[in-house]
Coordinates of C-alpha atoms and ligand atoms in Angstrom, one line a residue:
M29 CA 5.3 -10.7 0.7
A30 CA 4.0 -7.2 1.9
T31 CA 6.6 -4.5 1.1
D32 CA 6.5 -3.9 4.9
P33 CA 6.3 -7.2 6.6
L34 CA 5.2 -5.9 9.7
H35 CA 1.9 -4.0 7.7
F36 CA -0.4 -6.1 9.7
L37 CA 0.5 -4.2 13.0
K38 CA -0.4 -0.9 11.3
V39 CA -3.4 -1.9 9.6
Q40 CA -6.0 -3.7 11.4
R41 CA -8.5 -6.6 9.9
R42 CA -11.3 -4.9 8.5
M43 CA -14.4 -6.6 6.9
P44 CA -16.1 -4.6 3.9
Q45 CA -18.7 -2.2 5.5
E46 CA -21.7 -3.9 6.8
L47 CA -25.4 -2.5 6.7
S48 CA -26.4 -1.3 10.1
V49 CA -28.8 -3.7 11.9
P50 CA -31.9 -1.4 11.6
V51 CA -31.4 -1.1 7.7
R52 CA -30.4 -4.8 7.0
V53 CA -33.4 -6.3 8.7
L54 CA -35.7 -4.2 6.4
G55 CA -34.9 -6.3 3.5
F56 CA -32.8 -9.1 2.0
S57 CA -29.8 -7.4 0.5
E58 CA -26.4 -8.9 1.4
I59 CA -25.2 -7.3 4.6
Y60 CA -21.5 -7.0 3.7
G61 CA -20.6 -4.4 1.0
R62 CA -17.5 -4.5 -1.3
F63 CA -14.0 -3.6 -1.0
E64 CA -12.8 -0.7 -3.2
A65 CA -9.5 -1.3 -4.8
P66 CA -7.2 0.6 -2.1
E67 CA -8.9 -1.0 0.9
A68 CA -8.6 -4.5 -0.9
A69 CA -4.9 -4.1 -1.5
D70 CA -4.4 -2.7 2.0
Q71 CA -6.1 -5.7 3.4
A72 CA -4.2 -8.1 1.2
S73 CA -0.8 -6.3 2.4
R74 CA -1.6 -7.7 5.9
C75 CA -0.5 -11.3 4.6
I76 CA 2.9 -12.0 6.1
D77 CA 3.8 -14.6 3.7
C78 CA 4.4 -17.1 6.4
G79 CA 6.0 -19.7 4.3
N80 CA 3.7 -22.4 5.3
P81 CA 0.5 -21.2 4.2
Y82 CA -2.0 -23.1 6.8
C83 CA -4.8 -21.1 5.1
E84 CA -4.0 -23.0 1.9
W85 CA -4.3 -26.3 3.4
K86 CA -7.4 -25.6 5.5
C87 CA -9.2 -24.4 2.2
P88 CA -11.0 -27.5 1.0
V89 CA -10.1 -26.6 -2.6
H90 CA -6.5 -25.5 -1.7
N91 CA -6.7 -22.0 -3.1
Y92 CA -3.3 -20.3 -3.9
I93 CA -4.2 -17.8 -1.3
P94 CA -1.1 -16.0 -0.6
N95 CA -0.4 -15.7 -4.4
W96 CA -3.6 -13.9 -5.1
L97 CA -3.2 -11.7 -2.2
K98 CA -0.1 -10.5 -3.7
L99 CA -1.6 -10.0 -7.2
V100 CA -4.2 -7.8 -5.5
Q101 CA -1.6 -5.7 -3.9
D102 CA -0.2 -5.1 -7.1
G103 CA -3.5 -4.2 -8.7
R104 CA -3.3 -7.3 -11.2
I105 CA -7.1 -8.3 -10.8
F106 CA -7.4 -10.2 -14.1
D107 CA -4.2 -12.4 -13.1
A108 CA -5.8 -12.8 -9.6
A109 CA -9.1 -13.9 -11.2
E110 CA -7.2 -16.6 -13.4
L111 CA -5.4 -17.9 -10.5
A112 CA -8.4 -17.8 -8.2
H113 CA -10.3 -20.0 -10.9
E114 CA -7.5 -22.6 -11.2
T115 CA -8.4 -24.1 -8.1
N116 CA -12.1 -22.8 -7.5
P117 CA -14.8 -22.8 -10.2
L118 CA -17.0 -20.5 -7.9
P119 CA -14.7 -18.1 -5.9
E120 CA -17.1 -15.4 -5.7
V121 CA -19.7 -17.7 -4.0
C122 CA -17.1 -19.2 -1.6
G123 CA -15.9 -15.7 -0.6
R124 CA -19.4 -14.9 0.4
V125 CA -20.7 -18.1 2.0
C126 CA -17.8 -20.3 3.3
P127 CA -17.6 -20.4 7.1
Q128 CA -14.1 -18.8 6.8
D129 CA -13.7 -18.8 10.7
R130 CA -13.5 -22.5 10.5
L131 CA -11.4 -22.8 7.2
C132 CA -8.9 -20.5 5.7
E133 CA -9.3 -17.5 8.0
G134 CA -9.4 -19.9 11.1
A135 CA -5.9 -21.1 9.9
C136 CA -4.3 -17.7 9.2
T137 CA -1.1 -17.2 11.2
L138 CA -2.5 -13.9 12.2
N139 CA -5.8 -15.2 13.6
D140 CA -5.2 -15.5 17.1
E141 CA -3.4 -12.3 18.0
F142 CA -3.8 -9.8 15.3
G143 CA -6.9 -10.9 13.3
A144 CA -6.8 -13.2 10.3
V145 CA -6.4 -11.7 6.7
T146 CA -9.9 -11.1 5.3
I147 CA -9.4 -13.8 2.6
G148 CA -13.2 -14.4 1.9
S149 CA -13.9 -10.9 1.2
I150 CA -10.8 -10.5 -1.0
E151 CA -11.7 -13.4 -2.9
K152 CA -15.2 -12.1 -3.6
Y153 CA -13.5 -8.7 -4.3
I154 CA -11.3 -10.1 -7.0
V155 CA -14.0 -12.1 -9.0
D156 CA -16.7 -9.4 -8.7
T157 CA -14.3 -6.8 -10.0
A158 CA -12.8 -8.9 -12.7
F159 CA -16.2 -9.9 -13.9
A160 CA -17.4 -6.2 -13.9
Q161 CA -14.3 -5.2 -16.1
G162 CA -14.8 -7.9 -18.5
W163 CA -12.6 -10.7 -17.6
R164 CA -13.8 -14.2 -18.6
P165 CA -12.4 -17.7 -18.1
S166 CA -10.6 -19.1 -21.1
V167 CA -11.9 -22.3 -23.0
A168 CA -9.7 -24.8 -25.0
P169 CA -10.8 -25.7 -28.6
A170 CA -13.7 -28.3 -28.9
T171 CA -12.6 -31.9 -28.5
G172 CA -15.7 -33.3 -29.9
H173 CA -16.8 -34.9 -26.5
R174 CA -20.1 -34.5 -24.9
V175 CA -20.7 -34.7 -21.3
A176 CA -24.0 -34.4 -19.3
V177 CA -24.1 -32.8 -15.8
I178 CA -27.4 -33.6 -13.8
G179 CA -27.7 -31.0 -11.1
A180 CA -26.8 -27.3 -11.5
G181 CA -25.7 -26.8 -7.9
P182 CA -22.1 -26.1 -6.8
A183 CA -21.0 -29.7 -7.5
G184 CA -22.6 -29.7 -11.0
I185 CA -21.4 -26.2 -11.8
A186 CA -17.9 -27.0 -10.8
C187 CA -17.8 -30.1 -12.9
A188 CA -19.2 -28.3 -15.9
D189 CA -16.8 -25.5 -15.6
R190 CA -13.6 -27.8 -15.7
L191 CA -15.1 -29.7 -18.5
A192 CA -15.8 -26.7 -20.7
R193 CA -12.3 -25.2 -20.1
Q194 CA -10.9 -28.4 -21.6
G195 CA -13.0 -28.1 -24.7
I196 CA -15.7 -30.4 -23.7
A197 CA -19.3 -29.8 -24.7
V198 CA -21.3 -29.7 -21.5
T199 CA -25.1 -29.9 -21.1
V200 CA -26.4 -29.3 -17.5
Y201 CA -29.9 -30.5 -16.5
D202 CA -31.7 -29.2 -13.4
R203 CA -35.3 -29.4 -12.3
Y204 CA -35.3 -26.0 -10.9
P205 CA -36.1 -22.8 -13.3
E206 CA -32.7 -21.3 -12.3
I207 CA -29.2 -22.7 -11.8
G208 CA -27.3 -22.8 -8.3
G209 CA -29.3 -25.5 -6.5
L210 CA -29.1 -24.4 -2.9
L211 CA -27.1 -21.5 -3.8
T212 CA -30.4 -20.0 -5.3
F213 CA -33.0 -22.3 -3.7
G214 CA -31.9 -22.5 -0.1
I215 CA -29.4 -20.0 1.1
P216 CA -31.1 -16.4 1.5
P217 CA -30.2 -13.4 -0.3
F218 CA -28.8 -11.6 2.7
K219 CA -25.9 -14.2 2.4
L220 CA -25.7 -14.4 -1.4
E221 CA -27.6 -12.1 -3.7
K222 CA -29.1 -13.9 -6.7
D223 CA -27.6 -11.5 -9.1
V224 CA -24.2 -13.2 -8.3
I225 CA -25.7 -16.5 -9.7
R226 CA -27.1 -14.8 -12.6
T227 CA -23.8 -13.3 -13.5
R228 CA -22.1 -16.6 -13.1
R229 CA -24.7 -18.3 -15.5
E230 CA -24.1 -15.7 -18.1
V231 CA -20.3 -16.5 -17.8
L232 CA -20.7 -20.2 -17.9
E233 CA -23.0 -19.8 -20.9
G234 CA -20.5 -17.7 -22.6
M235 CA -18.0 -20.7 -22.2
G236 CA -20.6 -22.6 -24.2
I237 CA -22.3 -24.6 -21.3
R238 CA -26.0 -25.3 -22.2
F239 CA -28.5 -25.4 -19.5
V240 CA -31.7 -27.3 -19.5
L241 CA -33.7 -26.0 -16.7
N242 CA -37.2 -27.2 -15.4
C243 CA -36.2 -30.7 -16.5
E244 CA -36.1 -33.4 -13.9
V245 CA -34.1 -36.4 -15.0
G246 CA -36.1 -39.5 -14.4
R247 CA -39.4 -37.7 -15.0
D248 CA -39.1 -35.2 -18.0
I249 CA -36.1 -37.1 -19.6
A250 CA -35.0 -40.7 -19.0
F251 CA -31.6 -41.4 -17.3
D252 CA -31.0 -43.9 -20.1
Q253 CA -31.3 -41.3 -22.8
V254 CA -29.0 -39.0 -21.2
V255 CA -26.5 -41.7 -20.7
A256 CA -26.8 -42.8 -24.3
N257 CA -26.6 -39.3 -25.7
H258 CA -23.2 -38.4 -24.0
D259 CA -19.7 -39.8 -23.4
A260 CA -20.0 -39.3 -19.6
V261 CA -22.4 -38.3 -17.0
F262 CA -21.8 -36.3 -13.7
L263 CA -24.4 -36.6 -11.0
G264 CA -24.8 -33.7 -8.5
L265 CA -28.3 -34.1 -7.2
G266 CA -27.6 -32.9 -3.5
T267 CA -29.5 -34.3 -0.4
Y268 CA -33.0 -33.3 0.0
R269 CA -34.8 -35.7 2.8
A270 CA -35.5 -33.3 5.4
L271 CA -35.3 -34.7 9.0
D272 CA -38.3 -34.1 11.3
G273 CA -37.1 -35.8 14.6
D274 CA -40.3 -37.8 14.6
L275 CA -41.6 -34.8 16.7
P276 CA -45.1 -35.4 17.9
G277 CA -47.1 -32.3 16.7
R278 CA -44.9 -31.8 13.4
D279 CA -48.0 -31.9 11.1
L280 CA -49.9 -29.2 13.1
P281 CA -50.8 -26.0 11.0
G282 CA -48.0 -23.6 11.7
V283 CA -45.3 -26.1 11.6
H284 CA -43.0 -25.7 8.5
Q285 CA -40.1 -27.5 7.1
A286 CA -37.0 -25.2 6.8
L287 CA -36.0 -25.6 3.1
P288 CA -39.6 -25.1 1.8
F289 CA -39.9 -22.0 3.9
L290 CA -36.7 -20.6 2.7
I291 CA -37.5 -21.5 -1.0
A292 CA -40.9 -19.9 -0.8
N293 CA -39.1 -16.7 0.5
V294 CA -36.6 -16.9 -2.4
R295 CA -39.2 -17.4 -5.1
Q296 CA -41.0 -14.3 -3.6
E297 CA -37.8 -12.4 -3.8
L298 CA -37.1 -13.6 -7.5
G299 CA -40.8 -12.8 -8.4
L300 CA -41.6 -16.4 -9.1
P301 CA -45.0 -17.6 -8.4
P302 CA -45.6 -19.4 -5.0
L303 CA -45.5 -23.2 -5.0
P304 CA -49.2 -24.3 -4.1
E305 CA -47.7 -26.9 -1.7
A306 CA -45.4 -24.5 0.4
P307 CA -46.6 -21.0 0.1
L308 CA -44.8 -18.4 2.3
P309 CA -46.3 -18.1 5.8
D310 CA -47.3 -14.8 6.9
L311 CA -44.9 -14.2 10.0
K312 CA -45.8 -10.5 10.6
G313 CA -46.3 -10.1 14.4
K314 CA -45.7 -13.9 15.1
V315 CA -43.8 -15.7 17.7
V316 CA -41.4 -18.0 15.8
V317 CA -39.4 -20.8 17.2
V318 CA -36.7 -22.5 15.0
L319 CA -35.6 -26.0 16.0
G320 CA -31.9 -26.7 14.9
G321 CA -28.7 -24.6 15.3
G322 CA -26.9 -25.3 12.0
D323 CA -26.5 -22.9 8.9
T324 CA -30.1 -23.7 7.8
G325 CA -31.4 -22.8 11.2
M326 CA -29.7 -19.7 11.2
D327 CA -31.0 -18.7 7.8
C328 CA -34.5 -19.5 9.0
V329 CA -34.3 -17.3 12.1
R330 CA -32.8 -14.3 10.0
T331 CA -35.5 -14.8 7.3
S332 CA -38.1 -14.8 9.9
I333 CA -37.0 -11.5 11.5
R334 CA -36.9 -9.9 8.0
L335 CA -40.5 -11.3 7.4
G336 CA -41.6 -9.2 10.3
A337 CA -41.7 -11.7 13.3
E338 CA -42.4 -10.2 16.5
E339 CA -39.9 -12.7 18.5
V340 CA -37.7 -15.3 17.1
T341 CA -36.0 -18.0 19.1
C342 CA -33.5 -20.6 18.1
V343 CA -33.7 -23.7 20.1
Y344 CA -30.7 -26.1 20.1
R345 CA -30.1 -29.2 22.0
R346 CA -26.3 -28.5 22.9
D347 CA -24.5 -25.6 24.0
E348 CA -23.3 -22.5 21.9
P349 CA -19.6 -23.8 21.2
A350 CA -21.3 -27.0 19.8
M351 CA -23.2 -25.2 17.3
P352 CA -22.4 -26.6 13.8
G353 CA -22.6 -23.4 11.8
S354 CA -20.5 -20.5 11.2
R355 CA -19.8 -18.2 14.1
R356 CA -20.3 -15.1 12.1
E357 CA -23.8 -16.2 11.1
V358 CA -24.5 -16.8 14.9
K359 CA -23.4 -13.4 15.6
N360 CA -25.3 -11.8 12.7
A361 CA -28.4 -13.4 14.0
R362 CA -27.8 -12.4 17.5
D363 CA -27.4 -8.8 16.3
E364 CA -30.5 -8.8 14.5
G365 CA -32.4 -9.7 17.7
V366 CA -32.7 -13.5 17.5
L367 CA -32.9 -15.2 20.9
F368 CA -31.2 -18.5 21.6
R369 CA -32.2 -21.2 23.9
F370 CA -29.3 -23.6 24.3
N371 CA -29.4 -27.2 25.8
A372 CA -33.0 -27.5 25.2
Q373 CA -34.3 -30.8 23.5
P374 CA -37.6 -30.4 21.8
L375 CA -40.2 -33.2 22.9
E376 CA -43.5 -32.2 21.3
I377 CA -45.0 -29.5 19.4
L378 CA -48.1 -28.3 21.4
E379 CA -51.5 -27.6 19.7
G380 CA -53.5 -24.4 20.5
P381 CA -56.9 -23.2 19.5
E382 CA -55.4 -21.9 16.2
G383 CA -52.6 -24.4 15.5
V384 CA -49.4 -24.2 17.3
R385 CA -49.1 -23.0 20.7
G386 CA -45.6 -23.9 21.8
V387 CA -42.8 -26.6 22.1
R388 CA -42.4 -28.7 25.1
V389 CA -38.7 -29.1 25.6
V390 CA -36.3 -30.6 28.3
R391 CA -32.9 -29.2 29.6
T392 CA -30.2 -31.1 28.4
A393 CA -26.5 -31.9 29.5
A394 CA -23.9 -32.8 27.0
S395 CA -20.6 -34.4 27.4
A396 CA -17.7 -32.6 26.1
G397 CA -17.0 -32.0 22.3
R398 CA -19.0 -31.1 19.3
R399 CA -20.5 -34.5 18.9
G400 CA -20.7 -35.6 22.6
D401 CA -23.7 -37.6 24.1
V402 CA -26.6 -35.3 24.9
R403 CA -28.9 -36.6 28.0
A404 CA -32.1 -35.1 29.1
V405 CA -31.9 -33.6 32.8
D406 CA -34.8 -35.2 34.9
G407 CA -37.8 -33.0 35.7
A408 CA -36.3 -30.1 33.8
E409 CA -39.3 -29.7 31.3
S410 CA -40.7 -26.4 30.2
V411 CA -42.9 -24.9 27.3
I412 CA -41.6 -22.3 24.9
E413 CA -44.4 -20.3 23.5
A414 CA -44.9 -20.2 19.7
D415 CA -47.3 -19.3 17.0
V416 CA -44.9 -20.9 14.3
V417 CA -42.4 -23.6 14.4
I418 CA -39.7 -24.2 11.8
L419 CA -38.0 -27.6 11.8
A420 CA -34.3 -27.2 10.8
F421 CA -33.0 -30.6 11.8
G422 CA -31.0 -31.3 8.7
F423 CA -31.0 -33.3 5.7
R424 CA -30.3 -37.0 4.7
P425 CA -29.6 -38.5 1.2
S426 CA -32.5 -38.7 -1.3
P427 CA -31.2 -40.8 -4.1
P428 CA -33.8 -41.3 -6.7
A429 CA -34.8 -45.0 -7.5
W430 CA -33.3 -45.1 -11.0
L431 CA -29.6 -44.7 -9.5
A432 CA -29.8 -48.3 -8.1
A433 CA -31.7 -49.4 -11.1
H434 CA -28.9 -48.6 -13.3
G435 CA -26.1 -50.3 -11.2
I436 CA -25.0 -47.2 -9.4
A437 CA -24.1 -48.6 -5.8
L438 CA -25.4 -46.7 -2.8
H439 CA -24.3 -46.9 0.9
A440 CA -26.9 -48.2 3.3
D441 CA -27.8 -44.4 4.4
G442 CA -28.4 -43.7 0.7
K443 CA -25.1 -41.8 -0.3
V444 CA -23.5 -42.7 -3.5
A445 CA -20.7 -45.3 -3.0
L446 CA -17.8 -44.6 -5.3
A447 CA -15.9 -47.1 -7.0
D448 CA -12.9 -44.7 -7.3
P449 CA -13.2 -42.4 -4.5
Q450 CA -10.1 -40.3 -5.7
R451 CA -11.8 -39.6 -9.0
F452 CA -15.4 -39.7 -8.0
R453 CA -16.4 -42.5 -10.3
T454 CA -19.3 -44.5 -9.5
T455 CA -19.9 -48.1 -9.9
H456 CA -21.4 -47.4 -13.4
P457 CA -18.5 -46.9 -15.7
K458 CA -19.8 -43.9 -17.6
V459 CA -21.0 -42.1 -14.4
W460 CA -19.2 -39.8 -12.0
A461 CA -20.8 -38.2 -8.8
G462 CA -20.0 -35.6 -6.2
G463 CA -21.2 -33.0 -3.7
D464 CA -23.9 -33.6 -0.9
M465 CA -25.1 -36.7 -2.6
V466 CA -21.7 -38.5 -1.9
R467 CA -20.6 -36.9 1.2
G468 CA -23.8 -36.0 2.9
A469 CA -25.3 -32.5 3.6
D470 CA -22.0 -30.4 3.9
L471 CA -20.5 -27.3 2.4
V472 CA -20.6 -25.3 -0.9
V473 CA -16.8 -25.5 -1.1
T474 CA -16.6 -29.1 -0.5
A475 CA -19.2 -29.6 -3.4
V476 CA -17.1 -27.5 -5.6
Y477 CA -14.0 -29.4 -4.8
E478 CA -15.8 -32.8 -5.5
G479 CA -17.3 -31.5 -9.0
R480 CA -13.8 -30.0 -9.9
E481 CA -12.0 -33.3 -9.2
A482 CA -14.7 -35.3 -11.1
G483 CA -14.4 -32.9 -13.9
D484 CA -10.7 -33.1 -14.3
A485 CA -11.1 -37.2 -14.0
I486 CA -13.7 -37.4 -16.8
A487 CA -11.8 -35.0 -19.0
A488 CA -8.5 -37.3 -18.4
S489 CA -10.5 -40.2 -19.0
L490 CA -12.0 -39.1 -22.2
R491 CA -8.6 -37.7 -23.3
A492 CA -7.1 -41.2 -22.8
G493 CA -9.8 -42.5 -25.1
V494 CA -11.0 -45.1 -22.7
T495 CA -14.1 -46.4 -24.4
V496 CA -16.6 -47.6 -22.0
A497 CA -18.8 -50.4 -22.5
V498 CA -21.9 -50.2 -20.4
P499 CA -22.7 -53.7 -18.9
A500 CA -26.3 -54.9 -20.2
A501 CA -27.2 -55.4 -16.5
T502 CA -26.6 -51.6 -15.8
V503 CA -29.1 -50.6 -18.7
A504 CA -32.4 -50.7 -17.0
A505 CA -35.5 -49.3 -18.6
Ligands
FAD4 P1 -27.3 -28.9 -4.4 O1 -26.9 -27.5 -4.1 O2 -28.5 -29.3 -3.5 O3 -27.8 -28.9 -6.0 C1 -28.4 -30.0 -6.4 C2 -29.2 -29.8 -7.6 O4 -29.7 -30.9 -8.3 C3 -30.4 -29.0 -7.3 O5 -30.4 -27.7 -8.2 C4 -31.6 -30.0 -7.9 O6 -32.6 -29.1 -8.4 C5 -30.9 -30.7 -8.9 N1 -31.5 -32.0 -8.9 C6 -31.7 -32.9 -8.0 N2 -32.4 -34.2 -8.7 C7 -32.5 -33.8 -9.8 C8 -33.1 -34.4 -11.1 N3 -33.5 -35.7 -10.9 N4 -33.0 -33.9 -12.4 C9 -32.4 -32.5 -12.5 N5 -32.1 -31.7 -11.5 C10 -31.9 -32.5 -10.2 N6 -22.8 -24.1 2.8 C11 -21.9 -23.2 3.0 O7 -20.8 -23.6 2.5 N7 -22.3 -22.2 3.5 C12 -23.6 -21.7 3.8 O8 -23.8 -20.6 4.3 C13 -24.6 -22.6 3.7 N8 -25.9 -22.4 3.9 C14 -26.7 -23.2 3.6 C15 -28.2 -22.9 3.9 C16 -29.0 -24.0 3.6 C17 -30.5 -23.5 4.0 C18 -28.8 -25.1 3.1 C19 -29.8 -26.1 3.0 C20 -27.6 -25.3 2.8 C21 -26.5 -24.6 3.1 N9 -25.2 -24.9 2.8 C22 -24.2 -23.9 3.1 C23 -24.8 -26.1 2.2 C24 -24.6 -26.1 0.7 O9 -25.5 -25.2 0.1 C25 -24.7 -27.4 0.1 O10 -23.5 -28.2 0.8 C26 -24.3 -27.4 -1.5 O11 -25.3 -26.6 -2.0 C27 -24.3 -28.8 -2.0 O12 -24.3 -28.7 -3.3 P2 -24.6 -30.0 -4.4 O13 -24.3 -29.4 -5.7 O14 -24.0 -31.0 -3.9 O15 -26.1 -29.8 -4.3
SF4_5 FE1 -11.6 -19.6 2.3 FE2 -13.6 -20.8 1.1 FE3 -12.1 -19.1 -0.3 FE4 -11.1 -21.5 0.5 S1 -12.8 -21.1 -0.8 S2 -10.2 -19.5 0.5 S3 -12.1 -21.7 2.6 S4 -13.3 -18.6 1.5

């Protein structure tokens, strides 16, 4: 593909310039800069067009990666943006937050010996540049169909994008004051600046998509009404039941759940008033312990550093190779001064005179593999001192009661059970679903994939003129 197939030997893998550690910990700006055109073309030219693009297969949305790398080499940014959007309704977001080391870049033929092509950064470059130069996605003439999307997270946005492009009028409902779901109210700005979501919102609104925000379906508007007013409905409600490990001491002052903590910080960054039930704690000069080693845990430790904590430790019950999050984020956390305590299982949060005084842990041994059994080592207990403890144990499905009341079947664990898993159709004939509420807490790119597939399936079903009779039993009050 490159004019010189051995270009990768002459040009090394390079990420866009990073903010230095002392600068980045002073604020919440994204830590990676952006490629300029020559750099992007140079990095894209490292692709050897290996003929069997494993990167495409490993990418959950199966992006046409070598093809858009070639367009970047040729400076054809609008064509690259068009192609990127064929498979991915949120390329500029995935380019920033996908764990590329486990996905596309991990599968790049050059990865082991020469360093993978910087696929994520180039994907971000394509769309940021195309938007700045005025490119916008094209939209088909109106079909007269109307679809409601509930949840403006990546699954809902991806579904809305696919529908709007096919001429379907889309209304997206969300209980939050801004679109994005966890992209806005979860993932911190140092990974994804909120202007990126604002730009995407402008683009989506320009495509005719209508957002009804600060509107919780089931509270501010009845689900029945949404179903009755539209030809089809897509659900992308996410998963929000935080796990607390039943840890003794979890209700002490100074103990915080990860997501409310991150949301409080984002609200401050966005200039929104704090939520009375979860104000942002003052971490200046405090010793913070974060329990949990996934992406959420990494976001909490790095946010704590930026909020002025004196010492921040991540406690994880397995070893480092078993950590579920992106390697890149663990490295960034370490570079920013976060300490790690591996093979430590929390047993109890200890009370001190002013709230928390520490966490009692026991050393663990785990059998091989990411999900191997973890067992406590007898007599190996210790206390990690802390003023503040943040619980980042993960999330479980949180289906609202009205789902089951409307004949939308759920699995025993609360995830939505699909009647047609290929097309993301639920057991309600007018309702589709995707993202975390279907597969459990996962990734932005997998939510995007499911929203995209559901959007195409809804459009196909409406095109085919399938009129859907809603069985009386599913129309609950
Ligand atoms: P969500 O993003 O949760 O969106 C659901 C939306 O539905 C929300 O906006 C919510 O307000 C709305 N909603 C819910 N109920 C209602 C209702 N009744 N009425 C109206 N609106 C409703 N993934 C990555 O790939 N990379 C990362 O770096 C990464 N970091 C993460 C960091 C954190 C802290 C967390 C928590 C997750 C992270 N993830 C990351 C995971 C990723 O964010 C999720 O997998 C993804 O956002 C799921 O998308 P979704 O659309 O299914 O749900
Ligand atoms: Fe890689 Fe994610 Fe982009 Fe796919 S969507 S090419 S996995 S960064």
